[in-house]
GROMACS .gro file of C-alpha atoms in nm:
model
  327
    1UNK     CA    1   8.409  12.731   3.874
    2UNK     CA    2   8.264  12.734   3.538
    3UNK     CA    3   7.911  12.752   3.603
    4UNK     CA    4   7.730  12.913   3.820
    5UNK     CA    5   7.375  12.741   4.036
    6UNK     CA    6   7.115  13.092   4.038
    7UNK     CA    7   6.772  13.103   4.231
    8UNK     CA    8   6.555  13.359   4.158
    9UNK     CA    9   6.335  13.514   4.386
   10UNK     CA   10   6.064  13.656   4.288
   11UNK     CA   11   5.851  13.492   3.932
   12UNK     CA   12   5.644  13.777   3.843
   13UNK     CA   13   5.607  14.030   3.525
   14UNK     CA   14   5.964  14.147   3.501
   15UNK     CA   15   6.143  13.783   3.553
   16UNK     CA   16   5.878  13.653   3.287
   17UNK     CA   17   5.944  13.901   3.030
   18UNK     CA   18   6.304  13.960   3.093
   19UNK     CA   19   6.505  13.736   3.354
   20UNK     CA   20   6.440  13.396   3.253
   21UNK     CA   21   6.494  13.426   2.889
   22UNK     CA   22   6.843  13.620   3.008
   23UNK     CA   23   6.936  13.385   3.231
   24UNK     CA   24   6.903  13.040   3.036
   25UNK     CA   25   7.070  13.241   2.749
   26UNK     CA   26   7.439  13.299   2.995
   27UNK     CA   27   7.664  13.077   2.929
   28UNK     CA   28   7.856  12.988   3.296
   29UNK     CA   29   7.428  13.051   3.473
   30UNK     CA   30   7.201  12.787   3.530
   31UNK     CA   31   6.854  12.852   3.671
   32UNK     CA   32   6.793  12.573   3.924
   33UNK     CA   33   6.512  12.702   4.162
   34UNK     CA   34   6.268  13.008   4.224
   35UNK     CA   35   6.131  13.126   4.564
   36UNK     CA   36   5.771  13.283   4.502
   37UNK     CA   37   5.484  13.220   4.783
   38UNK     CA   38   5.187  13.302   4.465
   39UNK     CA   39   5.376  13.195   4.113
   40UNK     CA   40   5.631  12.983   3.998
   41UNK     CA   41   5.784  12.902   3.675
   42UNK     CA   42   5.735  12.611   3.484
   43UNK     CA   43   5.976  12.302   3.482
   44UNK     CA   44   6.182  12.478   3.772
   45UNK     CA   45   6.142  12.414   4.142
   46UNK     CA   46   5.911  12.651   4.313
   47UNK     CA   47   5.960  12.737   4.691
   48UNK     CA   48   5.700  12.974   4.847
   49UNK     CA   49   5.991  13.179   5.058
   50UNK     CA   50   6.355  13.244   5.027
   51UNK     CA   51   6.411  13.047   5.316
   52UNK     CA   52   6.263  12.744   5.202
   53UNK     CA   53   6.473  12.721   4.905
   54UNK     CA   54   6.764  12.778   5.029
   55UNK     CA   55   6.740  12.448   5.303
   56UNK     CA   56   6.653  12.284   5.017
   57UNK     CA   57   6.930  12.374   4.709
   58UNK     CA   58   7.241  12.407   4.956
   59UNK     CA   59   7.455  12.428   4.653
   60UNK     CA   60   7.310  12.740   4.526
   61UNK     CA   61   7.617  13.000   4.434
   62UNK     CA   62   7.430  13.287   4.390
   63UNK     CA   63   7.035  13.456   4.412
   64UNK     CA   64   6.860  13.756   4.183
   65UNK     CA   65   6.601  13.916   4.346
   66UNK     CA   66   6.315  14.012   4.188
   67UNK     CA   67   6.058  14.169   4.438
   68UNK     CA   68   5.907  14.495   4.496
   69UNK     CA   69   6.223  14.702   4.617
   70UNK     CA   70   6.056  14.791   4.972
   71UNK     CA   71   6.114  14.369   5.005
   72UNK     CA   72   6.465  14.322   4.913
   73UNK     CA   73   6.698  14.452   5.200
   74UNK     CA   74   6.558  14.136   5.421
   75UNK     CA   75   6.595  13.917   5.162
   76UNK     CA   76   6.945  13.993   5.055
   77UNK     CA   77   7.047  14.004   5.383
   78UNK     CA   78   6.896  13.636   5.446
   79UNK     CA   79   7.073  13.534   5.116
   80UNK     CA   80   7.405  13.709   5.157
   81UNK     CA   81   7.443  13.595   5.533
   82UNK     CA   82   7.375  13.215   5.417
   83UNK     CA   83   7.713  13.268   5.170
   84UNK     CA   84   7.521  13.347   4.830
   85UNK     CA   85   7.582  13.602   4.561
   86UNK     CA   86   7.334  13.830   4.493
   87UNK     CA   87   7.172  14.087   4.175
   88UNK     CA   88   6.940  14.324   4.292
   89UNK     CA   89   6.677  14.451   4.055
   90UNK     CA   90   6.681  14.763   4.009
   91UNK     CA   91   6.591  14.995   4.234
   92UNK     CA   92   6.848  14.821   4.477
   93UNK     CA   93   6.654  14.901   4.807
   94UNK     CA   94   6.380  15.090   4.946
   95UNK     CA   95   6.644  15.344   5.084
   96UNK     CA   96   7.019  15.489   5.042
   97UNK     CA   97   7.073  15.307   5.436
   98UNK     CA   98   6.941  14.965   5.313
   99UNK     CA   99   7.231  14.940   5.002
  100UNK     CA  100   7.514  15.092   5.213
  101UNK     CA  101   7.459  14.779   5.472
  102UNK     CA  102   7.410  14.523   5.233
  103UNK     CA  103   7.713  14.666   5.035
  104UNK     CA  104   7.928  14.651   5.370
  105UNK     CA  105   7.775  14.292   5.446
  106UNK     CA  106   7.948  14.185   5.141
  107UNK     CA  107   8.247  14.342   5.179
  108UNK     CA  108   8.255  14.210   5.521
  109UNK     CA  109   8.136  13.830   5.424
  110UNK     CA  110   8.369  13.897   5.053
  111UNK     CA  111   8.061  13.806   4.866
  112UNK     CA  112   7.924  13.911   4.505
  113UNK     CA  113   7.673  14.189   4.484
  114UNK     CA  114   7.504  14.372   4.217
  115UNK     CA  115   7.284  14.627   4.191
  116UNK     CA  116   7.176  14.572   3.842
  117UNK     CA  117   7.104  14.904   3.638
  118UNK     CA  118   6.955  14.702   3.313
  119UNK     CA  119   6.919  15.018   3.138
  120UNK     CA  120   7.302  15.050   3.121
  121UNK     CA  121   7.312  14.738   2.902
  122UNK     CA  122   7.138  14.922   2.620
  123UNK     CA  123   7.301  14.861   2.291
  124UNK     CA  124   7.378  15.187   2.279
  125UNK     CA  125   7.532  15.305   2.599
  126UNK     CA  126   7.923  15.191   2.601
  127UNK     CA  127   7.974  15.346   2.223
  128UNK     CA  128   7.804  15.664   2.337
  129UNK     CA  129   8.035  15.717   2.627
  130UNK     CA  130   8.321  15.634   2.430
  131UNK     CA  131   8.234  15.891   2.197
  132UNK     CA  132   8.137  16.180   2.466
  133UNK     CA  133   8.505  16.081   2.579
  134UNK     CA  134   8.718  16.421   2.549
  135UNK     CA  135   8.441  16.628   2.462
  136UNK     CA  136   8.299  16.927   2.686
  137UNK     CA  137   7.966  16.888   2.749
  138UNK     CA  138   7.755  17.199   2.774
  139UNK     CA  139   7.381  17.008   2.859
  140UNK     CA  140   7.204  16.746   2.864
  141UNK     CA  141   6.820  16.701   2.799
  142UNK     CA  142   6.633  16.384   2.924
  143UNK     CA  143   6.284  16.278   2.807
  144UNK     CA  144   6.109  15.973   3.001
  145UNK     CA  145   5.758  15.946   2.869
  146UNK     CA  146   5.558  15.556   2.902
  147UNK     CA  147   5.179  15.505   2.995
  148UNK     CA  148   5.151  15.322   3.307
  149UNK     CA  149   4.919  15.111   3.212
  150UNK     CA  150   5.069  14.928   2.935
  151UNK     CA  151   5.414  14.924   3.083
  152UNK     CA  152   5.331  14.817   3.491
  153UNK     CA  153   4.915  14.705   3.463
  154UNK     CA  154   4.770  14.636   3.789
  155UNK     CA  155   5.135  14.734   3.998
  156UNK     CA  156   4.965  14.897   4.278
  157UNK     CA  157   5.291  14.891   4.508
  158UNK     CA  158   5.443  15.170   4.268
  159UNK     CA  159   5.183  15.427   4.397
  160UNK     CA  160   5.268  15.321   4.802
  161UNK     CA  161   5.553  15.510   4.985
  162UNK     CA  162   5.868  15.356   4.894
  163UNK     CA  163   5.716  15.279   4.518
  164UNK     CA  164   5.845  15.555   4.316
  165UNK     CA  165   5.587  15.620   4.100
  166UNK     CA  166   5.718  15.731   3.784
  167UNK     CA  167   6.081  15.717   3.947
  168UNK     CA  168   6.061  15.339   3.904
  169UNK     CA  169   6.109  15.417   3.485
  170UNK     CA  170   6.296  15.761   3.564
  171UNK     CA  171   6.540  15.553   3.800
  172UNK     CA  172   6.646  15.446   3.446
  173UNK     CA  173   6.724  15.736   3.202
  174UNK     CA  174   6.909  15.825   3.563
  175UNK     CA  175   7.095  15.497   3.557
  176UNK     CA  176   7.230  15.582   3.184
  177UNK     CA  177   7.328  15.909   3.207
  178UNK     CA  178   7.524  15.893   3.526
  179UNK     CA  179   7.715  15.633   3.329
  180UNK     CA  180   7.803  15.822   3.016
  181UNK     CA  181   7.895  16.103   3.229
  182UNK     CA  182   8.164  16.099   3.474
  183UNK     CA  183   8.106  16.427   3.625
  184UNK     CA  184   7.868  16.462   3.958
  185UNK     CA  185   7.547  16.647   3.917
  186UNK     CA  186   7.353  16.823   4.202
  187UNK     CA  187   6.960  16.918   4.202
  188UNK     CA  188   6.882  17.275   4.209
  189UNK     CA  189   6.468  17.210   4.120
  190UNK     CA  190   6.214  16.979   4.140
  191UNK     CA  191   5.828  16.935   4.073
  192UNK     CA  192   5.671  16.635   4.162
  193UNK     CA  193   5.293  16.594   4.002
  194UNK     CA  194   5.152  16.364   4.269
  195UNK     CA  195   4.800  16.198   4.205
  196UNK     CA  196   4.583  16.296   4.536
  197UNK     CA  197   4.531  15.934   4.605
  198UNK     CA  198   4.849  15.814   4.580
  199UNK     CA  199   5.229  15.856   4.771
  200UNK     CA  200   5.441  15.888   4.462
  201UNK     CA  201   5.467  16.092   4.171
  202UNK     CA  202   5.286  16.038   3.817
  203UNK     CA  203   5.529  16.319   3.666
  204UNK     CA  204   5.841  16.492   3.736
  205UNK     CA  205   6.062  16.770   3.629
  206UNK     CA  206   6.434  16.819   3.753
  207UNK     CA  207   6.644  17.068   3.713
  208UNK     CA  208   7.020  16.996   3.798
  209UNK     CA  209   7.366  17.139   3.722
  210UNK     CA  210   7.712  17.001   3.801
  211UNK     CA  211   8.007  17.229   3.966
  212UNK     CA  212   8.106  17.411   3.635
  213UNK     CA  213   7.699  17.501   3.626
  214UNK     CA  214   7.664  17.248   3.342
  215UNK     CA  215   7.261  17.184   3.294
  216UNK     CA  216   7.065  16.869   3.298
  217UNK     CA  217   6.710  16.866   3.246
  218UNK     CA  218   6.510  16.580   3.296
  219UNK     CA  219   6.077  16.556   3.244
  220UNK     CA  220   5.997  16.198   3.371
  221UNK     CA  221   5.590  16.121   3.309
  222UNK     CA  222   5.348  15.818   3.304
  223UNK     CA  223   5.077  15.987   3.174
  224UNK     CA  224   5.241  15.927   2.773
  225UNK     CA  225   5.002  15.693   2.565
  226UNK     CA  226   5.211  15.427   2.400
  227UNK     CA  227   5.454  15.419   2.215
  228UNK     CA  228   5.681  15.546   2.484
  229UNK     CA  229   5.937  15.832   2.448
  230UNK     CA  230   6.233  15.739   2.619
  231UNK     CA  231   6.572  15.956   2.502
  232UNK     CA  232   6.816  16.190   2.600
  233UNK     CA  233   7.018  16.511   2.422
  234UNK     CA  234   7.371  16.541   2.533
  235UNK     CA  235   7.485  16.879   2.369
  236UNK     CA  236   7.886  16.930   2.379
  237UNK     CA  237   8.182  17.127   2.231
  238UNK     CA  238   8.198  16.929   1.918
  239UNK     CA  239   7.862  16.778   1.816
  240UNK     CA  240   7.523  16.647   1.972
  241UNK     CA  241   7.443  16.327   2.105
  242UNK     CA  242   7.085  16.138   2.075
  243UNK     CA  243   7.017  15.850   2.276
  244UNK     CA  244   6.635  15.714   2.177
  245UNK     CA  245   6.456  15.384   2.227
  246UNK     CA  246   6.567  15.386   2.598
  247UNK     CA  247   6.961  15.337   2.427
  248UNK     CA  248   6.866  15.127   2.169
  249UNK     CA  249   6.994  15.376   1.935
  250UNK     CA  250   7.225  15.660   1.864
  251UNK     CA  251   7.298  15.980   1.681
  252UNK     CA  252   7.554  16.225   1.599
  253UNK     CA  253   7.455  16.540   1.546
  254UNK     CA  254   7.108  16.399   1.336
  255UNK     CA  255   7.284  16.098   1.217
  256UNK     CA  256   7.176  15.799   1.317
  257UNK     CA  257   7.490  15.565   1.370
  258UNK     CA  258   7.351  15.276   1.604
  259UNK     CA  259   6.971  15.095   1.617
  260UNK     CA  260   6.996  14.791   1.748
  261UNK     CA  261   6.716  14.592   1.897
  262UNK     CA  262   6.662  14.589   2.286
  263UNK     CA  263   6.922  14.306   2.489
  264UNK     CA  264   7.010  14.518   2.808
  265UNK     CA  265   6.937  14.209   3.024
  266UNK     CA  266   7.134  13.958   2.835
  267UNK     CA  267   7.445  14.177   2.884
  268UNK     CA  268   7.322  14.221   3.249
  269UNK     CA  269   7.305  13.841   3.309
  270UNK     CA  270   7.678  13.824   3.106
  271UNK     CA  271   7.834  14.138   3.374
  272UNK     CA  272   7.734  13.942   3.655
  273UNK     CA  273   7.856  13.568   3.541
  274UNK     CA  274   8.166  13.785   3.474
  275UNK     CA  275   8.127  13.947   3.859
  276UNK     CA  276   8.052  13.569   3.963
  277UNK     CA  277   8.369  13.445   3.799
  278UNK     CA  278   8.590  13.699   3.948
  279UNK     CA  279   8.470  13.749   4.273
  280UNK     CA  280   8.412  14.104   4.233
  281UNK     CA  281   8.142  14.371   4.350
  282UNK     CA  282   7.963  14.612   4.140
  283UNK     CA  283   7.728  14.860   4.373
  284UNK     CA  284   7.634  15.201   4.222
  285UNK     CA  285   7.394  15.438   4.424
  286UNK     CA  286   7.429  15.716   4.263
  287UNK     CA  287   7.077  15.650   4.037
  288UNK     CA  288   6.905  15.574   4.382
  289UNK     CA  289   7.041  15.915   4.511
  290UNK     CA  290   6.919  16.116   4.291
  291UNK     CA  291   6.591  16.016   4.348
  292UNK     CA  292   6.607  16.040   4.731
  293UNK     CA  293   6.711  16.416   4.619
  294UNK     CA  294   6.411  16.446   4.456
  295UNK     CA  295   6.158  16.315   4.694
  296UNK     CA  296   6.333  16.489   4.969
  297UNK     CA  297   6.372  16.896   4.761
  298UNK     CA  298   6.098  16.860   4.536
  299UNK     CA  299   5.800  17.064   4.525
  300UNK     CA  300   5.466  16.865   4.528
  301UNK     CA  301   5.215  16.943   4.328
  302UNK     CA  302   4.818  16.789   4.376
  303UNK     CA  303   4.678  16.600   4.041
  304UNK     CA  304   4.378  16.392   3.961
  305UNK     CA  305   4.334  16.061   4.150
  306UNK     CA  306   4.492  15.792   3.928
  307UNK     CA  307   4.297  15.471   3.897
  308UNK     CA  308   4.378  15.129   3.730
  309UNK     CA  309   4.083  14.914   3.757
  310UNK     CA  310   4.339  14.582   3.776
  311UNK     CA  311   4.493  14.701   4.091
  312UNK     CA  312   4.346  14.801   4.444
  313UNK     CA  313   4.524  15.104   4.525
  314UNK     CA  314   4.611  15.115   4.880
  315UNK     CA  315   4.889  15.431   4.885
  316UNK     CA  316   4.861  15.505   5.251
  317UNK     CA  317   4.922  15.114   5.339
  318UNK     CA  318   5.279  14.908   5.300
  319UNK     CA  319   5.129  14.576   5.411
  320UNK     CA  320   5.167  14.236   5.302
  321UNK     CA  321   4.924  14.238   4.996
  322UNK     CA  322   5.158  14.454   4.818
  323UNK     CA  323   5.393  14.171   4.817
  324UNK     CA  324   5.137  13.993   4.585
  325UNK     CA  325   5.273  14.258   4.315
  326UNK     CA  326   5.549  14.191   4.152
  327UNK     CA  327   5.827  14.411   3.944
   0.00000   0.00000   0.00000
């Protein structure tokens, strides 16, 4: 098959900015419906559940889902048990147990899924673990500063149980590093600044170290006023590493020898034609479990109430109006 039918599910901020631009740019990927029960997309078919669309595009090959993560088990179950591919935004579930069955549904059913780390699709990242390639790395560094406000205005899921607070843009310095790194890396430390009307951190610090005691640092915080910081320092044997603009660009020991602009979900959309076309599977967890290690060992530490007058915070709630906030 040479192209591909996709439905997305989901038409909120991160499809608007990011997905449907990617998308209609694929060659093989052609955007022929949307399930959303409060937006839709213009010029597409709009279906206000999952459900719905798929009774009425039969011929759909695959769906991306685009929800609040604490929604997406259910739904890529639904999709995945009706015979359709399926890209999970990132995070890829609410929990570690939700991708493990959805990743042995499709082994079971021998069905495309993807748990779609954007971040990985930085300009940057694939010439940066080429170079670390037979080097011996001695730390790494990680820096993952945004302001809230400008980057996820009026998200009040992120604050709920399940939301991740400022593990939602953590989950994705995470997501880079444990793919320019092959080793495994275990937490030792973690502080977790926790705003005392909320369920998930504003800030976080982790300490980690692999089995050879190799450190990685990482200070995660959505307190930064824009522009955001978003890089990493891997130190090694034979020269240092800078990955800045979220991996957008790269230098060697001060040099700057990639800057690029941003296209991580163009070569996202491209991986999973290519996933499409061969019938292959692509599920990482190892960003997700990181963060599970973090919520579960760190220490948490009371901060002031955070407040965003274009959301209603509801942090000790996980009902339906949460759904009305998209990724």
């Amino acid at each position: 098959m040479s192209s591909f039918r996709l439905g997305l599910v989901g038409a909120g901020k991160i499809v608007r900015d990011q997905h449907l631009a990617a998308i209609q740019a694929t060659a093989g990927l052609e955007l022929v419906a949307v399930a959303d029960p409060h937006a839709g997309l213009e010029g597409i078919p709009c279906y206000p559940s999952l459900e719905a669309m798929l009774a009425a595009e039969p011929e759909l090959n695959a769906v991306a889902i685009c929800t609040p993560s604490h929604l997406r088990h259910a739904l890529a179950r639904q999709a995945l048990e009706a015979g359709k591919a399926v890209l999970l935004e990132k995070p890829p579930g609410a929990t570690l147990a939700e991708v493990e069955d959805l990743k042995t549904l499709a082994e079971q059913r021998d069905l495309v899924l993807f748990a779609a780390w954007h971040s990985r699709f930085a300009p940057a990242i694939e010439p940066a673990r080429e170079w670390l390639r037979g080097r011996r790395l001695r730390a790494i560094e990680i820096t993952w500063h945004e302001d809230v406000r400008v980057w996820h205005p009026g998200q009040a899921w992120l604050w709920e149980a399940g939301g991740m607070g400022v593990f939602d843009p953590g989950i994705n310095a995470l997501s880079i590093v444990t793919r320019l790194v092959d080793q495994s890396f275990f937490l030792k430390q973690a502080r977790l600044e926790v705003p005392e009307n909320c369920q998930t951190p504003i800030a976080a610090q982790l300490k980690m170290r692999d089995a050879a005691g190799v450190p990685l640092e990482a200070d995660f915080d959505f307190r930064h006023e824009d522009p955001p910081c978003w890089k990493m320092t891997l130190t090694t044997d034979r020269g240092r590493l800078e990955l800045s603009g979220g991996g957008c660009r790269m230098s060697v020991d001060g040099d700057v020898v990639i800057d690029q602009a941003e296209r991580e979900y163009p070569g996202l959309y491209a991986h999973f034609q290519s996933l499409l076309a061969s019938g292959r599977r692509d599920v990482d967890v190892v960003p997700l479990r990181h963060v599970a290690d973090a919520m579960m060992l760190g220490h948490r530490h009371s901060t002031a109430p955070f407040h965003d007058e274009r959301a209603t915070l509801a942090p000790h709630t996980h009902d339906d109006a949460a759904t009305r906030e998209r990724t």
